C-alpha positions as CSV (number, residue, x, y, z in Angstrom):
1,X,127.6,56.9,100.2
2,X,127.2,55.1,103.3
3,X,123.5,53.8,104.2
4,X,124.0,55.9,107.5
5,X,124.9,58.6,105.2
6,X,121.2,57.7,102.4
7,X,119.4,58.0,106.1
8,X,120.3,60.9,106.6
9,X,119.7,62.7,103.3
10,X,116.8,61.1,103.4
11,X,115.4,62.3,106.8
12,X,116.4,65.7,105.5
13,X,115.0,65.7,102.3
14,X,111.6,64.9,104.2
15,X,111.8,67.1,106.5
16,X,112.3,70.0,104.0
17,X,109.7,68.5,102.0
18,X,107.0,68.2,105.0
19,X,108.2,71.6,107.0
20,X,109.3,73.7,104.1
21,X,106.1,73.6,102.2
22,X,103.8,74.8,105.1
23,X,106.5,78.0,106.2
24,X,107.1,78.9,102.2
25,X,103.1,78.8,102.1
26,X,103.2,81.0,105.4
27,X,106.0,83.3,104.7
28,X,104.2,84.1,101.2
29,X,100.9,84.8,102.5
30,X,102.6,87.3,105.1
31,X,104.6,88.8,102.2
32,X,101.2,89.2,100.0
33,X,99.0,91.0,103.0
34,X,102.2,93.8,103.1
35,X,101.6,94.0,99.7
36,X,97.9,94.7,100.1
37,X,98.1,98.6,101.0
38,X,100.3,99.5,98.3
39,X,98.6,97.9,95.8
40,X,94.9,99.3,97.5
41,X,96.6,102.6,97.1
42,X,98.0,102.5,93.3
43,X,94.4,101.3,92.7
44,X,92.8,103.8,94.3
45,X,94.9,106.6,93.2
46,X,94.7,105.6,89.1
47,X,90.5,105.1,89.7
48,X,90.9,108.2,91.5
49,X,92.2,110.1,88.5
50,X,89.8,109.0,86.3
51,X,86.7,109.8,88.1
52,X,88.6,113.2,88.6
53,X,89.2,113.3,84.6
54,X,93.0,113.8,85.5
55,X,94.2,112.1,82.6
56,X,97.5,113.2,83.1
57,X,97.9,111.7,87.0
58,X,96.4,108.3,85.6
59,X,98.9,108.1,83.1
60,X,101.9,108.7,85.5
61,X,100.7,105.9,87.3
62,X,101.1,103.5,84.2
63,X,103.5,101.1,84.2
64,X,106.8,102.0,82.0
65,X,105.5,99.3,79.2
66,X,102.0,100.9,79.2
67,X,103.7,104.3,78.6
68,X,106.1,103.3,76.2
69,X,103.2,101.7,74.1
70,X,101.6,105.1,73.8
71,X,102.3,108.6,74.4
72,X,100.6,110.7,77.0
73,X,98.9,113.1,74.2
74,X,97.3,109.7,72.8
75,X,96.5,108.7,76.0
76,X,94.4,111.5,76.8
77,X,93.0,111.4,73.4
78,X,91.8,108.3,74.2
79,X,90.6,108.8,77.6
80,X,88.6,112.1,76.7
81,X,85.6,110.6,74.4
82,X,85.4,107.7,77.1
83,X,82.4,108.3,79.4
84,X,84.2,109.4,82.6
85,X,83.2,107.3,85.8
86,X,81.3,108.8,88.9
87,X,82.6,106.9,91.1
88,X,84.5,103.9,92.1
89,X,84.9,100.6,95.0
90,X,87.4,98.3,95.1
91,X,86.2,95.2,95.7
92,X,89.2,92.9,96.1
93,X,93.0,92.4,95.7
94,X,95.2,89.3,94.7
95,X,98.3,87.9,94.4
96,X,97.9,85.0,91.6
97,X,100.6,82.2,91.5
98,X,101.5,80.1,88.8
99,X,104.3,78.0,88.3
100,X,104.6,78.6,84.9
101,X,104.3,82.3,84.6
102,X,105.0,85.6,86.7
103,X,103.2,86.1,89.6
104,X,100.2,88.7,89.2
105,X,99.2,91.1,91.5
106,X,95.2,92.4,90.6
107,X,92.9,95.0,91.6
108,X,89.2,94.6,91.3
109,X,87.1,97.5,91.3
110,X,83.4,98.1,91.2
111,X,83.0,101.4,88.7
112,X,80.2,103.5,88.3
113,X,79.4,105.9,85.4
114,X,76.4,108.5,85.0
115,X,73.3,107.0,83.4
116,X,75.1,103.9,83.4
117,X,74.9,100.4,85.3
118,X,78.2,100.0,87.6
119,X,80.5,97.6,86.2
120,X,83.3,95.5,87.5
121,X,87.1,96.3,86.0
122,X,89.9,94.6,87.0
123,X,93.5,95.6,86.5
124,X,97.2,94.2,87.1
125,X,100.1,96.2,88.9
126,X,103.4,96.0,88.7
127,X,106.4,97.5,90.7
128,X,108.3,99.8,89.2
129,X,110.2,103.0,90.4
130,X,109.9,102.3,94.1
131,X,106.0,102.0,94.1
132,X,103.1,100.3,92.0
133,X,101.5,100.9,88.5
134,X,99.2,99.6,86.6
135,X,99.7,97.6,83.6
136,X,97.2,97.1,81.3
137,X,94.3,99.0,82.3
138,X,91.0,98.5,80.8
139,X,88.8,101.2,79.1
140,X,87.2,103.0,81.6
């Protein structure tokens, strides 16, 4: 290679370097705010079904691992000696990054139960099936 030709590469190697960093870094905080109202909505819509009691809708909106783990009549086996919540809040969504594992997306919700301080739950979605669902939810 020519030294014109190591100039070069090199100017465009810095340039990718110094320009491409800040519009990746751009592009996916655009591409996590879209995200946002889907992922508000799955999390609303599974908190909605428990303080409903629906077991049934909340698990429909489990992920495909979630539901292959354990079958609905277990599920709402489970669910029904749980103290049902009153009420719910979400309280914050994020997209968590990691170079050495999938990206997370996370719904935290404020929860409240009867006779019970409020507590904070948070929960990962996944998309699946042309929408989200929840992965891993804890015991309400």
């Amino acid at each position: 290679m020519s030294t014109r030709g190591f100039v070069i590469t090199l100017f465009v190697v810095a340039a990718l370097v110094c320009c491409g960093t800040p519009i990746s870094g751009f592009y996916l905080q655009r591409k996590d705010k879209a995200d946002e109202p889907g992922m508000r909505a799955a999390g609303e819509a599974y908190l909605d079904a428990a303080v409903r009691g629906d077991n049934g809708a909340a698990y429909d909106l489990l992920c495909a691992a979630d539901r292959r783990g354990r079958s609905r009549a277990d599920w709402d086996a489970t669910a029904s000696v749980i103290v049902d919540p009153t009420g719910f809040r979400v309280t914050d969504l994020a997209v968590r990054r990691s170079s050495d594992a999938p990206t997370q997306y996370v719904v935290t919700a404020e929860v409240t139960y009867p006779g019970h301080p409020s507590r904070e739950v948070q929960f990962h979605l996944r998309k699946q099936d042309g929408g989200w669902k929840v992965c891993g939810p804890p015991p309400l």
